[in-house]
């Protein structure tokens, strides 16, 4: 039998940094010597851009649209350091069914045993924003990804989205679906941001895998069409991504999270709002103010 | 699509299907219903299941639904609510209710288009039941995946992977799994599978026939992994299953594209299979001797009619239908009756990769007969092709379906309905294959031919 392929899905609110983080994880894993595939599950089909000098690749669904029998290998493109890049793609905005598109694209790869054939160590699914319908839950269903990581900032909307995702994971958890590896805290610069995320993972019985600061190096790299790992390998930010990748590579067992109910989440957010207001008006001092 | 030119006609895609000649993927409910004691559960919208019933099991030989088909299968009847909120809960409820009131040895959940489009995770609903030891499995048979042939292999695979499961024990030396006609789609499958089982047992096999009366249902399916090999008797259907089984249980398979009709083909078939399996020659030859003795006893009497009535019998034939029967019947009527082929039309939409193999079979229909075959699904083209065929000066015999009736009326031939839909046939367990089925076919052909002037 072939080796066990680690299949990971990255979820999170729209625009929170999923693709950026995923691409940097893929790039870092590949520099560590692993064979990686990054599978973009987003009709925008821009997940793998920074692995391929900013270039778009033909998507699985565009190819299926024109041809009845698609060889999955025809929609796999090599990117930075030999990373296999795939974009599921989808219908034009406002028409068709993007969720079904994701299902179709993922199934094509499963049916043709592509992951095994390419002898991969990692497949990372970068999945569009919120899990809006059944199709977007496909990567966390039985037999596809085993570990889910959520990218979240300390913004409440991002936390809400993460909490929703936890609910989805919990729902499928006793039927062999993917479990939660943890939260990748993105754009964490302010001390209170770390406090908020730390508190959230405590409440929901999960963990933070890595704190990734917001950094201009990321922006500069992106403008060159590259990941930070490729464009600025010696930067502090690249070290953080590398660290994150190592943690993911070492990560073994994921767990079922305990999402907050809507009421709990609201109360939790209200408490933090009061706290932040107090911080701003100087009523209290941040516990990290001396760092 | 391997469309092309035939009889001076340029066959172009029509992007439509007039006069359907198969069911949708969900029609594979009838593959489940064909297993004694099995009950299909439909995860689809209202009307889907009924349409498959009416098409496949009613206006097709009036075969009837039996224990698990017809009006029996429970359905989710998904509506607006299940589309918007997902149908998982409704399905769970339905399975629970089914288990309460319907006794089955095997339950097969089949998903229709709705559940698959909205992304219902049927696996997550079914697997807790499986973990509790309920004999249940699920197949994703959304209608957009293809026809009921596609569905058949999906259902078969689902049962094997989820119900039969892994096995690495001993094999039984003479046990064979048979994968042949598509139940219900082939109007004569019940009688045919019985005859195939009979002749294979005659030469010394134990036969897992898997569908129909001769199958022992779920218990028999459980013994699939013990078989020494898989026997695929059809031009293409069953090959996916056989390939899967060869990986899963390290079972080799023998692909025999021609379902044998008549003594010549059947004896050849039996010898090939026996040879493959290494059966004892004496037993095989003894059985063949007995069968041929009986066969030729009857054929001898028939030959008076065939020799004397020449002036009123058709000389040429056209044939329309599923690849399995189009090939099997053509072989028989060309080699045994000396009929002259005029056109061969295959309508079951075989997967692209198998078409060349099928074409090759027709190029060696007989040692001196090489024929072309055309793949179309639209009734419009079937009609056009038949109308453009030169059948000579005598009215031909057309092996086809009820759809061919009107076309053939115009040029004055006789129709023998050999496939879906056969709405002017009542079929209980009639068979057209093997030693015995050949006579039923002969009777049918010539009764049709001579009663034309009645
Ligand atoms: N740590 C960071 N530092 C600086 N910029 C960042 C960081 N993370 C993400 N960004 C920037 O934020 C923007 C959005 O990121 P990205 O495209 O990765 O988000 P996404 O979650 O994939 O979005 P979508 O949901 O639209 O797919 C990008 O311009 C990216 O460069
Ligand atoms: Mg993205």
XYZ file of C-alpha atoms and ligand atoms in Angstrom:
777
model
C 0.000 0.000 0.000
C 1.035 3.555 -0.590
C 1.911 5.899 2.254
C -0.727 7.848 4.087
C -1.437 11.172 2.437
C -2.168 13.998 4.825
C -5.254 15.788 3.545
C -5.998 19.170 4.991
C -8.748 21.696 4.409
C -8.326 25.383 5.163
C -11.507 27.334 5.821
C -12.255 30.848 7.016
C -14.192 34.009 6.344
C -13.879 35.591 2.911
C -10.790 37.726 2.467
C -9.265 36.693 5.762
C -6.061 35.353 4.216
C -6.830 31.700 3.457
C -5.165 31.611 0.063
C -2.167 33.607 1.217
C -1.666 31.391 4.229
C -2.354 28.172 2.336
C 0.080 29.037 -0.433
C 2.768 29.881 2.084
C 2.141 26.600 3.917
C 2.375 24.695 0.621
C 5.548 26.551 -0.343
C 7.100 25.955 3.077
C 6.193 22.256 3.079
C 7.740 21.843 -0.346
C 10.982 23.493 0.779
C 10.962 21.009 3.653
C 11.039 18.297 0.989
C 7.404 17.201 0.971
C 5.357 16.578 -2.153
C 2.409 18.911 -2.002
C -0.764 19.584 -3.941
C -2.775 22.728 -3.369
C -6.396 22.352 -4.417
C -8.295 25.625 -4.693
C -12.005 25.108 -4.015
C -13.250 28.540 -4.930
C -14.969 29.662 -8.145
C -12.652 32.713 -8.150
C -9.893 30.205 -8.903
C -7.116 32.405 -7.496
C -5.926 30.136 -4.724
C -2.672 29.045 -6.346
C -1.788 32.343 -8.056
C 1.141 33.187 -5.827
C 2.584 29.738 -6.443
C 2.622 30.436 -10.166
C 3.909 33.994 -10.545
C 0.454 35.450 -10.381
C -0.806 33.370 -13.283
C -4.224 31.791 -13.474
C -4.508 28.161 -14.559
C -7.331 26.434 -16.439
C -9.796 25.094 -13.904
C -11.208 21.607 -13.532
C -14.716 22.815 -14.275
C -13.748 24.840 -17.333
C -12.138 21.720 -18.685
C -15.120 19.524 -17.864
C -17.420 22.002 -19.547
C -15.681 21.481 -22.879
C -14.886 17.791 -22.660
C -16.864 14.784 -21.531
C -13.953 12.696 -20.343
C -11.328 14.643 -18.482
C -8.063 13.153 -17.405
C -7.454 14.726 -14.015
C -3.740 14.990 -14.760
C -4.574 17.526 -17.482
C -5.731 20.031 -14.887
C -2.753 19.677 -12.584
C -0.111 22.380 -13.080
C 3.264 22.670 -11.479
C 4.082 25.722 -9.430
C 6.875 26.921 -7.174
C 9.264 24.139 -6.191
C 7.205 21.505 -8.005
C 4.014 22.064 -6.046
C 1.010 20.618 -7.870
C -1.598 23.316 -8.355
C -5.275 22.649 -9.058
C -8.185 25.045 -9.232
C -11.681 23.551 -9.047
C -13.178 26.671 -10.585
C -16.890 27.051 -10.972
C -19.715 28.616 -12.905
C -19.881 32.322 -13.659
C -21.094 34.411 -10.706
C -24.850 34.282 -10.380
C -25.455 31.142 -12.422
C -25.246 27.412 -11.910
C -24.266 25.682 -8.730
C -20.790 26.304 -7.349
C -21.281 23.784 -4.573
C -21.960 20.984 -7.024
C -18.930 22.178 -8.968
C -16.666 21.588 -5.997
C -18.183 18.156 -5.458
C -17.610 17.246 -9.084
C -14.031 18.503 -9.126
C -13.018 16.726 -5.938
C -14.694 13.496 -7.018
C -12.886 13.524 -10.350
C -9.587 13.437 -8.495
C -10.717 10.784 -6.064
C -12.088 8.535 -8.799
C -8.907 8.715 -10.816
C -6.738 8.112 -7.749
C -4.616 11.120 -8.632
C -3.418 11.816 -5.108
C -2.031 8.306 -4.810
C -0.540 8.304 -8.284
C 1.365 11.511 -7.679
C 2.704 9.985 -4.503
C 1.797 13.066 -2.497
C 2.560 13.785 1.131
C 0.043 16.606 1.441
C -3.116 17.742 -0.276
C -4.329 21.101 0.950
C -7.812 22.277 0.028
C -8.278 26.043 0.130
C -12.027 26.414 0.454
C -14.072 29.518 -0.240
C -15.272 31.556 2.746
C -18.230 30.324 4.690
C -19.682 26.867 4.239
C -22.762 28.180 2.487
C -24.134 24.910 1.127
C -23.537 21.186 1.131
C -21.072 21.378 -1.755
C -18.639 23.483 0.231
C -18.688 20.898 2.981
C -17.423 18.216 0.606
C -13.753 18.618 1.547
C -14.581 17.874 5.184
C -16.696 14.846 4.476
C -15.698 11.297 5.094
C -12.845 10.105 2.982
C -11.512 13.458 1.793
C -9.699 15.753 4.240
C -9.025 14.589 7.788
C -7.822 17.841 9.318
C -9.380 21.275 9.102
C -7.597 24.473 9.992
C -9.410 27.765 10.212
C -7.827 31.062 9.377
C -9.214 33.809 11.562
C -8.276 37.264 12.700
C -9.561 38.691 15.931
C -12.351 40.532 14.095
C -15.677 39.368 15.325
C -16.977 38.583 11.870
C -14.028 36.291 11.281
C -14.588 34.652 14.648
C -18.276 34.182 13.842
C -17.346 32.471 10.586
C -14.896 30.229 12.432
C -17.560 29.354 14.981
C -19.980 28.432 12.180
C -17.397 26.209 10.644
C -16.859 24.509 14.005
C -20.586 23.776 14.060
C -20.293 22.166 10.628
C -17.337 20.072 11.721
C -19.122 18.964 14.859
C -22.149 17.934 12.825
C -20.149 15.526 10.690
C -17.689 14.560 13.416
C -19.275 11.300 14.544
C -19.669 10.079 10.971
C -16.042 9.971 10.019
C -15.793 13.544 8.731
C -12.776 15.785 9.190
C -11.905 17.121 12.634
C -10.430 20.410 13.686
C -6.680 20.861 13.856
C -6.894 24.393 15.160
C -6.977 28.066 14.339
C -4.358 29.885 12.325
C -4.544 33.355 13.797
C -3.877 35.808 10.996
C -3.096 39.514 11.124
C -2.415 39.369 14.807
C -0.464 42.508 15.662
C -2.186 44.170 18.564
C -1.817 42.410 21.923
C -5.572 42.382 22.509
C -5.994 40.560 19.192
C -4.034 37.655 20.595
C -6.100 37.768 23.781
C -9.368 37.598 21.846
C -8.295 34.627 19.749
C -6.817 32.862 22.758
C -10.048 33.280 24.628
C -12.097 32.063 21.673
C -10.092 28.857 21.238
C -10.330 28.242 24.971
C -14.114 28.608 24.885
C -14.410 26.299 21.896
C -11.912 23.707 23.114
C -9.389 24.043 20.347
C -5.978 25.632 19.924
C -4.067 28.276 18.022
C -1.565 26.650 15.704
C 0.327 29.809 14.910
C 0.033 33.579 15.259
C 0.752 35.228 11.921
C 1.257 38.966 12.053
C 0.055 41.297 9.345
C 3.169 42.156 7.401
C 4.084 44.309 4.456
C 6.423 41.556 3.254
C 3.327 39.545 2.379
C 1.967 42.418 0.340
C 5.276 42.996 -1.457
C 5.583 39.322 -2.279
C 2.016 39.153 -3.505
C 2.654 42.087 -5.820
C 5.465 40.071 -7.412
C 3.051 37.178 -7.792
C 4.873 35.146 -5.202
C 4.518 33.676 -1.758
C 6.597 35.135 1.043
C 8.462 31.846 1.209
C 9.580 32.302 -2.383
C 10.082 36.070 -2.528
C 11.517 36.719 0.890
C 12.743 33.407 2.249
C 14.906 35.003 4.905
C 12.298 37.391 6.232
C 10.835 37.101 9.701
C 7.418 36.457 8.120
C 8.799 33.520 6.101
C 10.162 32.010 9.322
C 6.678 32.192 10.800
C 5.132 30.427 7.805
C 7.875 27.823 7.950
C 7.170 27.258 11.597
C 3.469 26.937 10.861
C 4.184 24.397 8.134
C 6.370 22.356 10.475
C 3.631 22.310 13.068
C 1.121 21.167 10.465
C 3.489 18.462 9.280
C 3.869 17.237 12.849
C 0.178 17.550 13.623
C -1.385 14.145 14.199
C -4.753 14.141 15.848
C -7.525 16.631 15.336
C -10.501 17.045 17.644
C -14.151 17.907 17.661
C -14.544 21.564 18.614
C -17.280 22.882 20.899
C -18.844 25.759 18.984
C -20.630 28.452 20.955
C -24.355 28.855 20.496
C -25.543 32.063 18.874
C -26.494 33.478 22.279
C -23.218 32.488 23.872
C -21.290 33.980 20.994
C -23.158 37.250 21.300
C -22.546 37.471 25.008
C -18.934 36.586 24.538
C -18.518 39.294 21.913
C -20.316 41.853 24.082
C -17.968 41.159 26.973
C -14.979 41.703 24.731
C -16.489 44.874 23.327
C -16.837 46.283 26.814
C -13.319 45.237 27.600
C -11.897 46.849 24.478
C -13.792 50.036 25.127
C -12.407 50.132 28.625
C -8.935 49.605 27.192
C -9.354 52.521 24.830
C -10.709 54.889 27.419
C -7.915 53.861 29.715
C -10.128 52.413 32.428
C -8.039 49.268 32.414
C -4.629 48.340 31.123
C -3.908 45.550 28.751
C -2.210 42.609 30.417
C 0.335 42.763 27.602
C 1.014 46.463 27.720
C 4.518 45.882 28.991
C 5.508 43.522 26.152
C -19.263 10.528 -29.827
C -18.406 8.137 -32.564
C -21.084 9.410 -34.885
C -20.463 8.922 -38.551
C -21.908 8.299 -41.960
C -24.215 5.374 -42.550
C -26.431 4.475 -45.519
C -25.587 7.827 -47.042
C -26.782 9.635 -43.919
C -24.515 12.019 -42.083
C -25.281 11.430 -38.416
C -24.926 14.700 -36.549
C -25.591 15.261 -32.856
C -29.156 16.346 -32.210
C -28.668 17.328 -28.557
C -32.038 15.850 -27.802
C -33.525 12.471 -27.166
C -36.807 11.515 -28.670
C -38.197 8.121 -27.623
C -36.059 7.222 -24.633
C -34.388 3.851 -24.597
C -33.147 3.676 -21.020
C -33.809 5.062 -17.554
C -31.768 7.640 -15.686
C -29.071 6.761 -13.163
C -31.718 6.387 -10.490
C -33.244 3.621 -12.612
C -30.669 1.442 -10.908
C -33.254 1.219 -8.135
C -34.275 -1.755 -10.215
C -30.870 -3.318 -9.908
C -31.420 -3.255 -6.163
C -35.004 -4.459 -6.519
C -33.743 -7.335 -8.677
C -31.899 -8.789 -5.699
C -34.336 -11.008 -3.789
C -35.051 -9.502 -0.363
C -33.480 -6.137 -1.161
C -35.364 -2.869 -0.833
C -34.298 0.336 -2.555
C -34.857 3.580 -0.657
C -35.108 6.611 -2.904
C -33.601 9.908 -1.780
C -35.222 11.941 -4.517
C -38.103 14.152 -5.476
C -41.676 12.988 -5.956
C -42.259 11.327 -9.309
C -38.694 10.183 -9.981
C -39.144 6.694 -8.586
C -42.519 6.216 -10.193
C -41.177 7.188 -13.597
C -38.472 4.559 -13.359
C -41.047 1.971 -12.357
C -43.425 2.754 -15.195
C -40.644 2.884 -17.742
C -38.493 -0.060 -16.754
C -40.811 -2.506 -15.047
C -44.239 -1.689 -16.424
C -44.335 -0.624 -20.052
C -41.438 -2.917 -20.661
C -42.778 -6.425 -20.780
C -45.048 -5.617 -17.844
C -42.534 -7.308 -15.620
C -43.876 -5.910 -12.368
C -42.127 -4.534 -9.337
C -42.082 -7.558 -7.050
C -40.955 -7.438 -3.431
C -38.787 -4.330 -3.535
C -39.806 -2.503 -6.697
C -42.964 -0.980 -8.145
C -45.002 0.915 -5.580
C -42.947 -0.459 -2.683
C -39.777 1.673 -2.415
C -39.968 4.361 0.263
C -38.962 7.807 -0.953
C -37.881 11.024 0.705
C -40.116 12.919 -1.729
C -37.838 15.915 -1.387
C -39.581 19.254 -1.754
C -38.722 22.901 -1.312
C -37.860 22.337 2.340
C -35.272 19.650 1.594
C -33.790 21.719 -1.208
C -33.298 24.756 0.992
C -32.393 23.092 4.264
C -30.879 19.865 3.003
C -32.522 16.454 3.045
C -30.358 14.604 5.555
C -32.844 14.703 8.413
C -35.743 13.632 6.268
C -33.710 10.723 4.956
C -32.743 9.635 8.431
C -36.361 9.677 9.466
C -37.311 7.701 6.373
C -34.701 5.035 6.974
C -35.842 4.614 10.570
C -39.463 4.301 9.473
C -38.526 1.857 6.723
C -36.661 -0.382 9.125
C -39.720 -0.398 11.341
C -42.246 -1.497 8.771
C -40.426 -3.179 5.884
C -38.412 -6.312 6.249
C -35.435 -6.408 3.948
C -32.183 -8.351 3.924
C -30.507 -5.404 2.277
C -31.513 -1.771 1.949
C -30.007 0.371 -0.762
C -30.343 4.149 -0.571
C -30.159 5.780 -3.984
C -29.783 9.528 -4.299
C -31.499 11.443 -7.044
C -30.565 14.785 -8.533
C -31.909 16.971 -5.741
C -29.872 15.575 -2.876
C -26.721 15.558 -4.905
C -27.149 19.092 -6.159
C -27.741 20.561 -2.750
C -24.867 18.497 -1.394
C -26.657 16.184 1.042
C -24.097 14.006 2.725
C -25.990 10.764 2.428
C -22.965 8.817 3.604
C -23.092 10.553 6.957
C -26.751 9.587 7.350
C -26.283 5.967 6.342
C -23.043 5.153 8.128
C -24.455 5.260 11.689
C -27.004 2.654 10.605
C -24.213 0.571 9.127
C -22.272 0.852 12.357
C -25.296 -0.480 14.189
C -25.223 -3.529 11.948
C -28.147 -2.614 9.693
C -27.600 -4.157 6.228
C -27.762 -0.874 4.382
C -25.661 0.935 1.830
C -25.962 3.975 -0.373
C -25.157 4.846 -3.948
C -24.911 8.322 -5.421
C -27.062 7.990 -8.484
C -28.039 11.558 -9.339
C -29.753 11.403 -12.713
C -27.204 13.697 -14.302
C -24.505 11.053 -13.923
C -25.746 8.999 -16.833
C -28.260 6.278 -17.539
C -29.376 3.245 -15.560
C -26.389 1.283 -16.890
C -24.098 3.763 -15.148
C -26.343 3.518 -12.094
C -26.204 -0.265 -12.113
C -22.455 -0.325 -11.665
C -22.645 2.373 -8.995
C -25.184 0.334 -7.037
C -23.240 -2.875 -7.501
C -20.110 -1.220 -6.282
C -21.864 0.355 -3.310
C -23.189 -3.014 -2.188
C -19.790 -4.631 -2.603
C -17.850 -1.906 -0.810
C -20.286 -1.154 1.969
C -22.149 -4.407 2.532
C -20.025 -7.286 1.260
C -16.829 -5.529 2.413
C -13.286 -6.808 2.687
C -12.384 -10.463 2.579
C -9.134 -12.296 2.377
C -10.166 -15.819 3.180
C -10.172 -18.839 0.908
C -11.654 -18.987 -2.565
C -14.110 -21.648 -3.637
C -12.701 -23.565 -6.558
C -15.869 -23.783 -8.671
C -17.729 -20.667 -7.539
C -18.242 -17.988 -10.170
C -19.904 -14.541 -10.075
C -21.893 -13.717 -13.185
C -22.295 -10.137 -14.444
C -24.454 -9.980 -17.505
C -27.726 -8.350 -18.530
C -29.095 -5.237 -16.879
C -32.094 -6.341 -14.817
C -35.447 -4.906 -15.909
C -33.868 -2.791 -18.672
C -33.415 -6.045 -20.537
C -36.990 -7.251 -20.788
C -35.944 -10.903 -20.688
C -33.348 -10.768 -17.932
C -35.190 -13.074 -15.553
C -35.471 -15.967 -17.946
C -32.041 -15.284 -19.407
C -30.230 -15.274 -16.090
C -32.025 -18.488 -15.127
C -30.811 -20.154 -18.339
C -27.266 -18.871 -17.875
C -27.232 -20.210 -14.329
C -28.632 -23.533 -15.496
C -26.026 -24.126 -18.160
C -23.103 -23.009 -16.014
C -24.260 -25.317 -13.239
C -24.641 -28.014 -15.856
C -20.923 -28.019 -16.559
C -19.986 -28.049 -12.892
C -19.959 -24.495 -11.547
C -21.567 -23.093 -8.462
C -23.086 -19.880 -9.716
C -23.651 -16.550 -8.004
C -26.191 -15.183 -10.430
C -26.849 -12.282 -8.024
C -30.104 -11.002 -9.522
C -33.488 -12.594 -10.074
C -35.190 -15.714 -8.760
C -32.089 -17.851 -8.955
C -30.199 -15.565 -6.606
C -30.096 -16.177 -2.886
C -30.119 -12.448 -2.309
C -27.982 -10.722 0.298
C -26.484 -13.999 1.531
C -25.337 -14.798 -1.970
C -23.806 -11.340 -2.386
C -21.800 -11.977 0.777
C -20.107 -14.884 -1.010
C -18.940 -12.769 -3.952
C -15.373 -12.545 -2.610
C -15.168 -16.331 -2.339
C -15.662 -16.863 -6.050
C -12.700 -18.040 -8.025
C -13.403 -15.575 -10.789
C -15.865 -13.131 -12.306
C -17.582 -13.851 -15.563
C -18.726 -10.834 -17.560
C -21.139 -11.909 -20.268
C -21.937 -8.698 -22.107
C -20.135 -6.334 -24.467
C -19.304 -3.825 -21.731
C -21.674 -3.721 -18.781
C -20.067 -5.355 -15.756
C -16.493 -4.669 -16.796
C -16.126 -1.833 -14.285
C -17.381 -4.130 -11.565
C -15.079 -6.938 -12.628
C -12.092 -4.603 -12.651
C -12.990 -3.364 -9.209
C -13.328 -6.914 -7.905
C -10.020 -7.914 -9.384
C -8.391 -5.180 -7.306
C -10.497 -5.685 -4.227
C -10.482 -9.463 -3.920
C -7.734 -10.413 -6.381
C -10.266 -12.193 -8.548
C -9.450 -12.596 -12.207
C -12.242 -12.098 -14.705
C -13.229 -13.521 -18.031
C -14.872 -11.125 -20.449
C -17.174 -12.898 -22.885
C -18.898 -10.183 -24.952
C -21.460 -12.372 -26.715
C -24.411 -13.627 -24.699
C -24.760 -17.027 -26.341
C -27.921 -17.934 -28.217
C -28.371 -21.333 -29.843
C -26.338 -24.516 -29.607
C -23.342 -23.354 -31.594
C -22.661 -20.209 -29.562
C -23.680 -21.734 -26.260
C -21.432 -24.760 -26.553
C -18.557 -22.527 -27.599
C -19.260 -20.291 -24.643
C -19.339 -23.174 -22.173
C -16.073 -24.593 -23.489
C -14.362 -21.199 -23.205
C -15.505 -20.660 -19.639
C -14.684 -24.227 -18.622
C -11.262 -23.849 -20.129
C -10.641 -20.593 -18.288
C -11.626 -22.161 -14.990
C -9.944 -25.488 -15.640
C -13.080 -27.584 -15.230
C -13.102 -31.318 -15.861
C -13.469 -31.856 -19.596
C -15.615 -34.979 -19.344
C -18.355 -33.338 -17.281
C -18.411 -30.350 -19.598
C -18.579 -32.420 -22.776
C -21.195 -34.725 -21.328
C -23.456 -31.778 -20.496
C -22.954 -30.236 -23.918
C -23.722 -33.567 -25.574
C -26.992 -33.892 -23.678
C -28.045 -30.327 -24.382
C -27.218 -30.501 -28.062
C -29.071 -33.776 -28.393
C -32.205 -32.085 -27.114
C -31.559 -28.922 -29.103
C -31.167 -30.681 -32.428
C -34.111 -32.961 -31.775
C -36.334 -29.884 -31.861
C -34.400 -28.098 -34.541
C -34.768 -31.070 -36.843
C -38.531 -30.732 -36.712
C -38.322 -26.987 -37.161
C -36.222 -27.443 -40.275
C -39.203 -28.671 -42.301
C -40.891 -25.351 -41.775
C -37.720 -23.422 -42.436
C -37.005 -25.242 -45.685
C -40.522 -25.254 -47.103
C -41.776 -21.832 -46.113
C -38.879 -19.955 -47.694
C -41.133 -17.898 -49.921
C -42.815 -16.233 -46.960
C -39.861 -15.611 -44.690
C -37.794 -12.470 -44.271
C -34.296 -12.461 -45.701
C -32.850 -9.339 -44.159
C -32.933 -7.880 -40.721
C -32.324 -4.608 -38.956
C -31.670 -4.429 -35.248
C -31.981 -1.674 -32.650
C -31.293 -1.946 -28.944
C -28.820 -2.373 -26.119
C -25.386 -3.517 -27.187
C -25.764 -6.837 -25.374
C -28.783 -8.032 -27.294
C -27.878 -6.365 -30.584
C -24.665 -8.372 -30.608
C -26.119 -11.615 -29.246
C -29.136 -11.718 -31.547
C -27.112 -10.700 -34.612
C -24.626 -13.502 -34.025
C -27.461 -15.987 -33.790
C -29.547 -14.937 -36.752
C -26.560 -14.524 -39.057
C -24.832 -17.746 -38.144
C -27.770 -20.031 -37.444
C -30.529 -18.693 -39.681
C -28.515 -17.165 -42.479
C -30.367 -13.861 -42.281
C -28.682 -10.990 -44.081
C -27.729 -8.020 -41.916
C -28.907 -4.595 -43.020
C -28.387 -2.276 -40.091
C -27.178 -2.465 -36.503
C -28.089 0.364 -34.169
C -26.901 0.467 -30.569
C -28.740 2.767 -28.203
C -27.473 2.082 -24.672
C -24.732 4.715 -24.945
C -21.747 2.519 -24.072
C -18.826 4.429 -22.572
C -16.467 5.723 -25.249
C -13.627 3.407 -24.231
C -15.652 0.263 -24.962
C -17.003 1.239 -28.365
C -14.055 0.100 -30.401
C -14.278 -3.359 -28.863
C -17.963 -3.537 -29.731
C -17.297 -2.424 -33.304
C -14.692 -5.147 -33.595
C -17.204 -7.801 -32.594
C -19.462 -6.722 -35.451
C -16.624 -6.770 -37.938
C -16.340 -10.494 -37.307
C -19.990 -11.337 -36.929
C -19.368 -14.480 -38.914
C -16.304 -15.827 -40.705
C -17.461 -14.067 -43.853
C -19.688 -11.308 -42.488
C -18.235 -7.988 -41.417
C -20.676 -5.323 -40.355
C -20.673 -1.742 -39.197
C -22.569 -0.700 -36.117
C -23.822 2.754 -35.252
C -24.236 4.303 -31.812
C -27.154 6.697 -31.473
C -29.642 7.422 -28.722
C -32.113 9.739 -30.352
C -35.190 8.060 -31.816
C -35.060 10.594 -34.616
C -31.869 9.015 -35.946
C -33.054 5.469 -35.371
C -36.043 6.185 -37.571
C -33.974 7.953 -40.218
C -31.444 5.154 -40.384
C -34.082 2.461 -40.706
C -35.894 4.440 -43.394
C -32.652 4.800 -45.327
C -31.706 1.151 -45.107
C -31.966 -1.050 -48.151
C -33.814 -4.158 -46.986
C -34.140 -5.653 -50.448
C -37.428 -6.682 -52.044
C -38.905 -8.668 -49.131
C -40.282 -7.196 -45.927
C -37.490 -7.416 -43.372
C -37.599 -8.439 -39.761
C -36.761 -5.632 -37.357
C -35.508 -6.528 -33.917
C -36.179 -3.481 -31.829
C -38.559 -1.829 -29.430
C -42.093 -0.557 -29.422
C -40.756 2.716 -30.788
C -39.943 1.020 -34.084
C -43.561 -0.027 -34.705
C -44.638 3.101 -36.576
C -41.480 3.335 -38.647
C -41.644 -0.287 -39.681
C -45.333 -0.127 -40.534
C -44.408 2.280 -43.311
C -42.058 -0.071 -45.102
C -43.924 -3.192 -44.216
C -41.639 -5.292 -42.072
C -42.243 -7.230 -38.904
C -41.095 -6.091 -35.483
C -39.797 -8.428 -32.839
C -39.520 -6.472 -29.609
C -36.279 -7.403 -27.922
C -35.686 -4.487 -25.626
C -36.737 -1.445 -23.714
C -39.449 -0.373 -24.171
C -41.248 -3.577 -25.104
C -44.806 -2.427 -24.578
C -46.434 -4.987 -26.836
C -44.948 -7.928 -25.010
C -45.971 -9.554 -21.768
C -42.938 -11.244 -20.321
C -42.954 -13.486 -17.286
C -39.833 -15.593 -17.468
C -39.299 -16.035 -21.168
C -35.692 -16.320 -22.213
C -34.065 -15.774 -25.583
C -30.615 -17.067 -24.707
C -28.712 -20.277 -24.220
C -29.931 -23.589 -25.599
C -33.527 -23.240 -24.511
C -34.057 -19.529 -25.054
C -33.052 -19.870 -28.691
C -36.290 -21.718 -29.410
C -38.434 -19.027 -27.827
C -36.685 -16.534 -30.059
C -37.202 -18.678 -33.139
C -40.855 -19.114 -32.287
C -41.249 -15.396 -31.807
C -39.468 -14.443 -35.046
C -41.346 -16.806 -37.286
C -44.711 -16.416 -35.649
C -44.346 -12.707 -36.268
C -43.258 -13.315 -39.861
C -46.024 -15.673 -40.923
C -48.832 -14.033 -38.978
C -48.240 -10.838 -40.943
C -50.600 -12.171 -43.571
C -53.184 -13.447 -41.088
N -0.532 38.165 7.178
C -0.792 39.018 6.195
N -0.079 40.136 6.037
C -0.349 41.010 5.058
N -1.322 40.843 4.157
C -2.085 39.745 4.241
C -1.861 38.772 5.265
N -2.769 37.786 5.101
C -3.518 38.124 4.035
N -3.119 39.300 3.516
C -3.680 39.985 2.372
O -5.081 40.014 2.450
C -5.662 39.889 1.146
C -6.661 38.756 1.148
O -5.966 37.540 1.339
P -6.362 36.186 0.638
O -6.651 36.378 -0.777
O -5.336 35.178 1.021
O -7.696 35.914 1.423
P -8.734 34.723 1.218
O -9.239 34.374 2.562
O -8.155 33.667 0.401
O -9.848 35.497 0.412
P -11.077 34.884 -0.400
O -12.075 34.472 0.603
O -11.528 36.049 -1.209
O -10.533 33.754 -1.197
C -4.517 39.666 0.193
O -4.232 40.846 -0.473
C -3.356 39.260 1.082
O -2.123 39.663 0.587
Mg -8.826 32.799 -1.472
